CSV table of C-alpha atoms and ligand atoms in Angstrom, one decimal:
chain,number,residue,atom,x,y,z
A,45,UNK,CA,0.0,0.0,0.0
A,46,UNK,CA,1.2,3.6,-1.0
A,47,UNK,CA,2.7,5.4,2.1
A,48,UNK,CA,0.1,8.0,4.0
A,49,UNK,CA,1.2,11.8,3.3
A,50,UNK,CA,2.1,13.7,6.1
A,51,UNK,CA,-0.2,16.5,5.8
A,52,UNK,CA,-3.8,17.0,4.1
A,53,UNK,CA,-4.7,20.0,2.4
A,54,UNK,CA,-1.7,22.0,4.0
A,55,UNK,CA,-3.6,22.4,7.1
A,56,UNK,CA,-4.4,18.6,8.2
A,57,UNK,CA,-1.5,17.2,10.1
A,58,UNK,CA,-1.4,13.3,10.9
A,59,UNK,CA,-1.0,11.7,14.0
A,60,UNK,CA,-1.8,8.1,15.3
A,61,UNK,CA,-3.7,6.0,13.8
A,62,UNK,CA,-7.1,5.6,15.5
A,63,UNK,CA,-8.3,2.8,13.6
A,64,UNK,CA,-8.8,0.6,10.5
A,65,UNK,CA,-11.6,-1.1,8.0
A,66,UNK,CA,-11.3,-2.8,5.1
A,67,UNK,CA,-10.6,-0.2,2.5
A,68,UNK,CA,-9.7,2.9,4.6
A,69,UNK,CA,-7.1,3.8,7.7
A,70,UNK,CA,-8.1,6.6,10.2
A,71,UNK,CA,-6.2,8.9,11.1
A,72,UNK,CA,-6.4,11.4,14.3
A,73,UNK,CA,-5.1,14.8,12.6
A,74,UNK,CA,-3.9,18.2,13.8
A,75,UNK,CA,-5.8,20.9,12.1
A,76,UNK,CA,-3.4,23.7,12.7
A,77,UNK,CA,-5.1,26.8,11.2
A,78,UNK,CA,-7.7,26.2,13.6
A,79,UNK,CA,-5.9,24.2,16.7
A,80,UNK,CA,-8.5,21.7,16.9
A,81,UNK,CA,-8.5,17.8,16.5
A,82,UNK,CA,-10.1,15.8,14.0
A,83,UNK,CA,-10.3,12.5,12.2
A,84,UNK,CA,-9.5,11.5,8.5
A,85,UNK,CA,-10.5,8.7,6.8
A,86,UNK,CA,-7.5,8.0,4.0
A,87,UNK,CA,-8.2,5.7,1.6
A,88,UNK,CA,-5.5,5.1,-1.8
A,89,UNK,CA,-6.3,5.8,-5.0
A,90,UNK,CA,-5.8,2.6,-6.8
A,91,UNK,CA,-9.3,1.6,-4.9
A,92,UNK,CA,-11.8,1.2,-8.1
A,93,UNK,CA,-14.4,2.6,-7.5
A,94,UNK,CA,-13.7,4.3,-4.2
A,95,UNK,CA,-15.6,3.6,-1.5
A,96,UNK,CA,-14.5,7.3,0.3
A,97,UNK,CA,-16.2,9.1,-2.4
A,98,UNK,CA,-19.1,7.1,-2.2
A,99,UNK,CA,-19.0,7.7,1.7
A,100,UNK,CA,-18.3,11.5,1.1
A,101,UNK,CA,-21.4,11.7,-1.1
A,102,UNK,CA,-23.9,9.9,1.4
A,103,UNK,CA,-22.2,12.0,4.3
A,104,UNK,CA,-23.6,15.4,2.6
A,105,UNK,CA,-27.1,14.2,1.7
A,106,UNK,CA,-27.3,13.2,5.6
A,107,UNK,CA,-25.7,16.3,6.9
A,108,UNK,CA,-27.1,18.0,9.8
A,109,UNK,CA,-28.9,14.5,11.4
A,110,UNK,CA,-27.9,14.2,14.7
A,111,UNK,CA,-25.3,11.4,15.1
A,112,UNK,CA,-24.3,11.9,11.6
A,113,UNK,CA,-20.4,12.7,11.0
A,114,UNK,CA,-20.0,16.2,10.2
A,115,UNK,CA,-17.5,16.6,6.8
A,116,UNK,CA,-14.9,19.3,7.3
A,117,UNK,CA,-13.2,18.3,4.1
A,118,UNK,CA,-12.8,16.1,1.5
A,119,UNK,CA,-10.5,15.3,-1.8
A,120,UNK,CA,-7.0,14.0,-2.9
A,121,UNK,CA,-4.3,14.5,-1.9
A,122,UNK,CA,-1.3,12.6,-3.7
A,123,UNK,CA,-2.0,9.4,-3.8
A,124,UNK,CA,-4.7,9.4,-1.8
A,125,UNK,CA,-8.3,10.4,-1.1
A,126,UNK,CA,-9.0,12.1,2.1
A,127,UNK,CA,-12.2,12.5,3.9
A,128,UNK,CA,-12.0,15.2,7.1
A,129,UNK,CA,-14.5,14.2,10.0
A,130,UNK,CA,-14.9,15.3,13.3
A,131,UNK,CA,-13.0,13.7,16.1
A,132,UNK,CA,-15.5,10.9,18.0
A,133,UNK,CA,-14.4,9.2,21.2
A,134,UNK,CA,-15.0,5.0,21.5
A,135,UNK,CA,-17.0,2.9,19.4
A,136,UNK,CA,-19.6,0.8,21.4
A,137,UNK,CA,-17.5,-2.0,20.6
A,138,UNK,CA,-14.4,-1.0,22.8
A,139,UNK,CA,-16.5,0.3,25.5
A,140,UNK,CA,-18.0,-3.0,26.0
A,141,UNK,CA,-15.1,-4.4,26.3
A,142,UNK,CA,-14.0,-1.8,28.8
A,143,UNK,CA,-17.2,-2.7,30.7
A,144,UNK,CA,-16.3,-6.1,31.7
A,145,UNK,CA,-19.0,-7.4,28.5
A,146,UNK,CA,-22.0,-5.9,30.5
A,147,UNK,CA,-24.1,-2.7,29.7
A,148,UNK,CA,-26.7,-1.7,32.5
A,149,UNK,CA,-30.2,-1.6,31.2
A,150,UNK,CA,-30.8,1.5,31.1
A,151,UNK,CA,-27.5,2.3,29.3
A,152,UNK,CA,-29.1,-0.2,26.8
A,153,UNK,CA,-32.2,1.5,26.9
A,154,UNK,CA,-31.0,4.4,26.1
A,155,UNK,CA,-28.3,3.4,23.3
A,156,UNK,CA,-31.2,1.6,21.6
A,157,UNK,CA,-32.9,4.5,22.0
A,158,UNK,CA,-30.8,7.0,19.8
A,159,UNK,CA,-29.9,4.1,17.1
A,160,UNK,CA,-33.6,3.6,16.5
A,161,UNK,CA,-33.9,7.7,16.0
A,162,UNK,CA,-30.3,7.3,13.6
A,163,UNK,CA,-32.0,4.6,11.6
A,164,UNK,CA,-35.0,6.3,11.2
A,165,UNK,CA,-33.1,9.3,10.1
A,166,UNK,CA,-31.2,6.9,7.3
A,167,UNK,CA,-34.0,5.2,6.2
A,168,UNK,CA,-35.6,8.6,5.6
A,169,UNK,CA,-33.1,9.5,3.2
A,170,UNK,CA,-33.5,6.6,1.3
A,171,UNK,CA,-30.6,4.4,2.3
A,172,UNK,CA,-30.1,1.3,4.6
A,173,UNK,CA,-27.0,0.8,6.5
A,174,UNK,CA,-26.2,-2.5,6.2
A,175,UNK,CA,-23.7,-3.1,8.4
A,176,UNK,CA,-25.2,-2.4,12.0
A,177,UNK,CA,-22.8,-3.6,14.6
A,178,UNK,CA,-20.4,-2.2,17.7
A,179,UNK,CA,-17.7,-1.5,15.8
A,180,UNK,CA,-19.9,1.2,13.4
A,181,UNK,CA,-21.3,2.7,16.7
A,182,UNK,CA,-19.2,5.4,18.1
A,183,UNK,CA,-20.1,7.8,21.0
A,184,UNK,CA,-18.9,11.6,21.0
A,185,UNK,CA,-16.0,13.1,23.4
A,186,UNK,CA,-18.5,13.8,26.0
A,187,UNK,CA,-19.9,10.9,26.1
A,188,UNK,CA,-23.7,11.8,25.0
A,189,UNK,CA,-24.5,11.0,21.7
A,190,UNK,CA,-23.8,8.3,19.9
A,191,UNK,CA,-23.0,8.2,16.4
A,192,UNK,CA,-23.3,5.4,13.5
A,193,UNK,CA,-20.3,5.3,11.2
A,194,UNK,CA,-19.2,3.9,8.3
A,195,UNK,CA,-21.2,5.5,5.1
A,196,UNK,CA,-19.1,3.5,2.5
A,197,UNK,CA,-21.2,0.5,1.2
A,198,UNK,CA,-24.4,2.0,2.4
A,199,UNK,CA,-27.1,1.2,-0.4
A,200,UNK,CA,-30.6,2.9,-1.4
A,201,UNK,CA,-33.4,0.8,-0.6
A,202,UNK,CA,-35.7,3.3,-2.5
A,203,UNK,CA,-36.2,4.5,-6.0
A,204,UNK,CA,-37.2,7.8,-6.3
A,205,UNK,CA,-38.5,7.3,-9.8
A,206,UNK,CA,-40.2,4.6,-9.9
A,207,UNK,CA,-40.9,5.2,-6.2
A,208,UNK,CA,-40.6,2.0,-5.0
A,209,UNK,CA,-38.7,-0.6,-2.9
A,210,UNK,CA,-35.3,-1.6,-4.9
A,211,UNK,CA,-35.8,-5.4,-5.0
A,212,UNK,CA,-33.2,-8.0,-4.4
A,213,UNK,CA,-31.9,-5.8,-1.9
A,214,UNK,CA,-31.7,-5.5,1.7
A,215,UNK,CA,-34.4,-3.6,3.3
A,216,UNK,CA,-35.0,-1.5,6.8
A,217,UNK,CA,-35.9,-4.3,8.2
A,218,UNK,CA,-32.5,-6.1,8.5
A,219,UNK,CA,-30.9,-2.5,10.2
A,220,UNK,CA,-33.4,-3.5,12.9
A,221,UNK,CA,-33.0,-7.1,13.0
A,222,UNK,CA,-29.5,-6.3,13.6
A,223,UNK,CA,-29.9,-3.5,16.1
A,224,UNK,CA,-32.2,-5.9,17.9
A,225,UNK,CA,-29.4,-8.7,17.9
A,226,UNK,CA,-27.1,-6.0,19.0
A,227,UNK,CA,-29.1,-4.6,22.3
A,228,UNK,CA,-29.6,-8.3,23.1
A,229,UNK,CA,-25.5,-9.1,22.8
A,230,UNK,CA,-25.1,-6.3,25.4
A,231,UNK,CA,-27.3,-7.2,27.7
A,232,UNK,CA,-26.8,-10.8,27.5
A,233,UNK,CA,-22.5,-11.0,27.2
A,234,UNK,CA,-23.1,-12.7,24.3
A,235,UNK,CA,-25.4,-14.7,21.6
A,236,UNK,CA,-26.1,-17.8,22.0
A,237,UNK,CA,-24.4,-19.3,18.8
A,238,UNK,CA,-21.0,-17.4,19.6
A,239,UNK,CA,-18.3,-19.5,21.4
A,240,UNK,CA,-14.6,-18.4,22.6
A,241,UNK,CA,-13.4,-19.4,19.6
A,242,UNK,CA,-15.7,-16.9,17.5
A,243,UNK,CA,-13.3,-15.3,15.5
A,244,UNK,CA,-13.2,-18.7,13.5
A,245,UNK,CA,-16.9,-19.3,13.2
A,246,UNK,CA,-18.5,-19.0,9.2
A,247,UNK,CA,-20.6,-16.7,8.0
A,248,UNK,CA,-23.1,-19.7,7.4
A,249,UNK,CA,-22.3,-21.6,10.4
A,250,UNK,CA,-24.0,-18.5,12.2
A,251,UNK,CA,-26.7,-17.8,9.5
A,252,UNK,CA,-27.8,-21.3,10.5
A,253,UNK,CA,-27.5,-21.0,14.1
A,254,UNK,CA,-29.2,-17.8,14.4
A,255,UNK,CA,-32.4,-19.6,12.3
A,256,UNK,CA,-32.0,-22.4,14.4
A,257,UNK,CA,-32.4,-20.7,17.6
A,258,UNK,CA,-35.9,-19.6,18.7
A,259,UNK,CA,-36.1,-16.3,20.5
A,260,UNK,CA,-37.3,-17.4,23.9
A,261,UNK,CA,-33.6,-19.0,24.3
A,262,UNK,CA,-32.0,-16.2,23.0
A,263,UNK,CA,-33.8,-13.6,24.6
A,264,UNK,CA,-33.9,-15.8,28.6
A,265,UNK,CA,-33.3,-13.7,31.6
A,266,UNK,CA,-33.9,-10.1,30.2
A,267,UNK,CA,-36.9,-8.3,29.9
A,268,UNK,CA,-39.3,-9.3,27.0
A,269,UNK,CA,-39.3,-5.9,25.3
A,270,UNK,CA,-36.5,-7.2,23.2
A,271,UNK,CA,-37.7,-10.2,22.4
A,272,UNK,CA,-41.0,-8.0,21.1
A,273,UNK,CA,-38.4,-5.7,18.9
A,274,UNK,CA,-36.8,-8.9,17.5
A,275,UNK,CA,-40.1,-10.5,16.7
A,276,UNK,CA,-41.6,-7.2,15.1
A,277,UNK,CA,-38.5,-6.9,13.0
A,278,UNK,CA,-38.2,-10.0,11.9
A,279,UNK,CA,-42.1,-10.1,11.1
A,280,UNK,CA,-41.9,-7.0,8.6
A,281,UNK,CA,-42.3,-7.7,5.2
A,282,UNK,CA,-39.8,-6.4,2.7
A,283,UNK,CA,-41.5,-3.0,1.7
A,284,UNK,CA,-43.2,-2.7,4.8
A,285,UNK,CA,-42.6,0.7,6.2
A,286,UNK,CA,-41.5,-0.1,10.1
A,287,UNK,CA,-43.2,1.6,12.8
A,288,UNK,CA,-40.7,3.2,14.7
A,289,UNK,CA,-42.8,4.5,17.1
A,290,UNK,CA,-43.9,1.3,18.6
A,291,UNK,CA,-40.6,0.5,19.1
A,292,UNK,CA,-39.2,3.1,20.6
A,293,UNK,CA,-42.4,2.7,23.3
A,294,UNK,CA,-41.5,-0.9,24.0
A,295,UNK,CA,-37.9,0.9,25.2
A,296,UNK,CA,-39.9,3.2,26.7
A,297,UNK,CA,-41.9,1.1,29.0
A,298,UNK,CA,-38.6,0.0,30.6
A,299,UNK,CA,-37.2,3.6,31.6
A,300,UNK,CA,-40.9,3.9,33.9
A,301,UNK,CA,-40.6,-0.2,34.7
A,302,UNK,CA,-37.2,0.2,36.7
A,303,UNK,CA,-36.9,0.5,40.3
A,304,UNK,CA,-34.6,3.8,40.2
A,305,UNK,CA,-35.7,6.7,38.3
A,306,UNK,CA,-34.8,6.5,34.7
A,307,UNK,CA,-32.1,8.7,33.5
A,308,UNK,CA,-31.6,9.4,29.7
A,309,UNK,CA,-28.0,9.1,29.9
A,310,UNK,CA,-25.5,6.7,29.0
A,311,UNK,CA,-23.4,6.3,32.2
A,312,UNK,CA,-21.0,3.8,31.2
A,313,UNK,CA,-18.7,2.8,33.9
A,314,UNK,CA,-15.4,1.0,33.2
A,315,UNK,CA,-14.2,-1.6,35.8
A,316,UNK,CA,-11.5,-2.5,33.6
A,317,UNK,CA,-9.0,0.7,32.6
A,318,UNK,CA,-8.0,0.3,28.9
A,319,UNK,CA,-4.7,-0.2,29.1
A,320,UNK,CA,-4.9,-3.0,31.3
A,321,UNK,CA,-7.7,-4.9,29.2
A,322,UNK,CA,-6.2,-7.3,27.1
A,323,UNK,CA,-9.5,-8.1,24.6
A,324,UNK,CA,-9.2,-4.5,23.3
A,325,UNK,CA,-8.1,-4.9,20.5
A,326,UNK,CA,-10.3,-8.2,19.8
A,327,UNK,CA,-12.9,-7.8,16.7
A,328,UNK,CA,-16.2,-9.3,17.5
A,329,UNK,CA,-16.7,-10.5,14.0
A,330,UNK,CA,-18.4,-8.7,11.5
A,331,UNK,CA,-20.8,-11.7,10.6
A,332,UNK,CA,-21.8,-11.9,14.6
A,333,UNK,CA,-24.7,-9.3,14.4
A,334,UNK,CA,-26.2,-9.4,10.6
A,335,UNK,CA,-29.6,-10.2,10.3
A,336,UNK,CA,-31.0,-13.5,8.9
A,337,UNK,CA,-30.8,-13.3,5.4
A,338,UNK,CA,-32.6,-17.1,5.2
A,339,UNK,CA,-36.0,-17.8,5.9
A,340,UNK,CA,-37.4,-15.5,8.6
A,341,UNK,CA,-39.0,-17.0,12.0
A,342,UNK,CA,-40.9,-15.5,14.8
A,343,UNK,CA,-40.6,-18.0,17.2
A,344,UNK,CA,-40.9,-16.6,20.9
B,481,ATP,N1,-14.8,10.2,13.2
B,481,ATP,C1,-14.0,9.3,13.8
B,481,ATP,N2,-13.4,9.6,15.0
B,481,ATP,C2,-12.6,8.7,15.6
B,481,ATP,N3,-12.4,7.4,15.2
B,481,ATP,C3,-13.0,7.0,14.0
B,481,ATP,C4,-13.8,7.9,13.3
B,481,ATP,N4,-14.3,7.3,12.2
B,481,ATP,C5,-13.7,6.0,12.3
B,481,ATP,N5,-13.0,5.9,13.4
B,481,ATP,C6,-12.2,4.6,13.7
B,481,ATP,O1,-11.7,4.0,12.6
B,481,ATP,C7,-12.2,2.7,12.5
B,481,ATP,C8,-12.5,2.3,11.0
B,481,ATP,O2,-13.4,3.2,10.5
B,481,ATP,P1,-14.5,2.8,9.4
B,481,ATP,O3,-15.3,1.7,10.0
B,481,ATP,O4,-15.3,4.0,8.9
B,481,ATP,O5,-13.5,2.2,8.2
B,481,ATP,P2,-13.9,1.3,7.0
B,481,ATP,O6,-12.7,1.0,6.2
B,481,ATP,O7,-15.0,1.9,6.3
B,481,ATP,O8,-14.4,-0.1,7.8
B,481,ATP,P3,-15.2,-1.3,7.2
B,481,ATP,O9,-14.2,-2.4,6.8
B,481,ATP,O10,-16.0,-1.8,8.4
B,481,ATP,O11,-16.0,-0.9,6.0
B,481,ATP,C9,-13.5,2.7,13.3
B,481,ATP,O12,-13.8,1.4,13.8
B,481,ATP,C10,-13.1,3.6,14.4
B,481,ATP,O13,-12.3,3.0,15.4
């Protein structure tokens, strides 16, 4: 791979690297005409297409939704593309790590709460994630709002002139299937078809565990509103235009069901300092969370 430049669009100075995906490195970066801090995504550009344009394009027609990246800049520069973003702090992935594996419920509560609002938002716009999972959840410095990430293979579901649902495609309801999976693997530690060994597992060796397992199993010990929000998802037909609303209520209900009074915040509290946690660095894989492409069951 081409070596990164030092410095993007004579103003953007690079520092450490923050972190990595499949076609891009990050890059925490100096802006020194305005002393301030902020992420770029580099990507080279022997990528055909590349995914950073793609990304940069998406970014703009979604600018201003809360939890959104914000662009500061984006273009060449030698031999790469560069895509400016604000600074975020940890993706939800690290932090469960940090967290000894274990979200309180109301931290999960209120997560699921602001992704359900950052879908909506998406789906608005006529896209679908497609890739809902930790790693593409990152919270701000501050620790209040959580952002989704990762713009670059994000496809329409929707065609504006034919106005209808682009077929052979995934729809809204596989963000939500795997949001759902997602609040679950928070609350739970873990899903019930992961092992230690995960990392190894196959994309169909999950596909047919996750169809194989009924809800009720996966969903034991926690309250039932996820179970309800996995059920629902899974239940939507393709087209079907999801009712947000009701799910948001079934997240709701818990905030007024809890003994102490319900806070809106995110409060996460690490028992386990960073640098002393080993798994840090450990990916759950990307497979873990994606919803069930096979046929679709709603058994409780
Ligand atoms: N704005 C940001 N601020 C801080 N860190 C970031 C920011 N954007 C991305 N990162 C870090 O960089 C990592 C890689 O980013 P991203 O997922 O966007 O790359 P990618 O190449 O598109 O990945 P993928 O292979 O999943 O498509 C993230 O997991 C995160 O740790």
């Amino acid at each position: 791979m081409s070596k990164a430049p030092l410095h993007i669009d004579g103003r953007f100075r690079l520092e450490n690297i923050l972190g990595s995906g499949s076609y891009a490195v990050v890059y925490r970066a100096q802006n020194f005409l305005h002393d301030d801090i902020v992420a770029i995504k580099l990507e080279p550009v022997t990528n055909n297409p590349p995914s950073l344009e793609h990304e940069h394009h998406i970014l703009k027609q979604l600018e201003g939704g809360v939890g959104i990246p914000r662009v500061l800049w984006f273009g060449r520069e030698s031999t790469h593309y560069a895509l400016a973003l604000d600074l975020l702090g940890r993706s939800l992935h690290d932090l469960f790590l940090m967290c000894n594996r274990k979200f309180r419920l109301q931290t999960v509560v209120n997560l699921g709460d602001q992704l359900l609002s950052r879908l909506e938002y998406i789906h608005s716009h006529g896209y679908i994630h497609g890739d809902v999972k930790p790693q593409n959840a990152m919270i701000d410095i501050s620790e209040k709002t959580v952002y989704i990430i990762d713009f670059g293979i994000m496809k329409r579901y929707w065609n504006s002139s034919t106005t209808s649902h682009i077929p052979f495609r995934r729809g809204r309801r596989d963000d939500l299937e795997s949001l759902a999976y997602m609040l679950i693997y928070f609350l739970c530690g873990s899903l019930l078809w992961l092992n230690s060994d995960h990392e190894k597992l196959s994309d169909s060796f999950i596909l047919e565990h996750k169809v194989d397992t009924a809800i009720v199993d996966l969903c034991e010990g926690i309250p039932p509103a996820f179970a309800n929000i996995l059920v629902y998802s899974r239940s939507l037909s393709f087209s079907e235009d999801p009712d947000y609303d009701y799910l948001c209520s079934l997240l709701h209900d818990l905030r007024t069901a809890g003994p102490a009074p319900a806070t809106h915040s995110l409060d996460f509290d690490y028992p386990i300092p960073p640098s002393q946690n080993p798994e840090l660095s450990e990916l759950v894989p990307t497979c873990l969370l994606k919803a069930t492409p096979l046929h679709r069951s709603t058994r409780v």
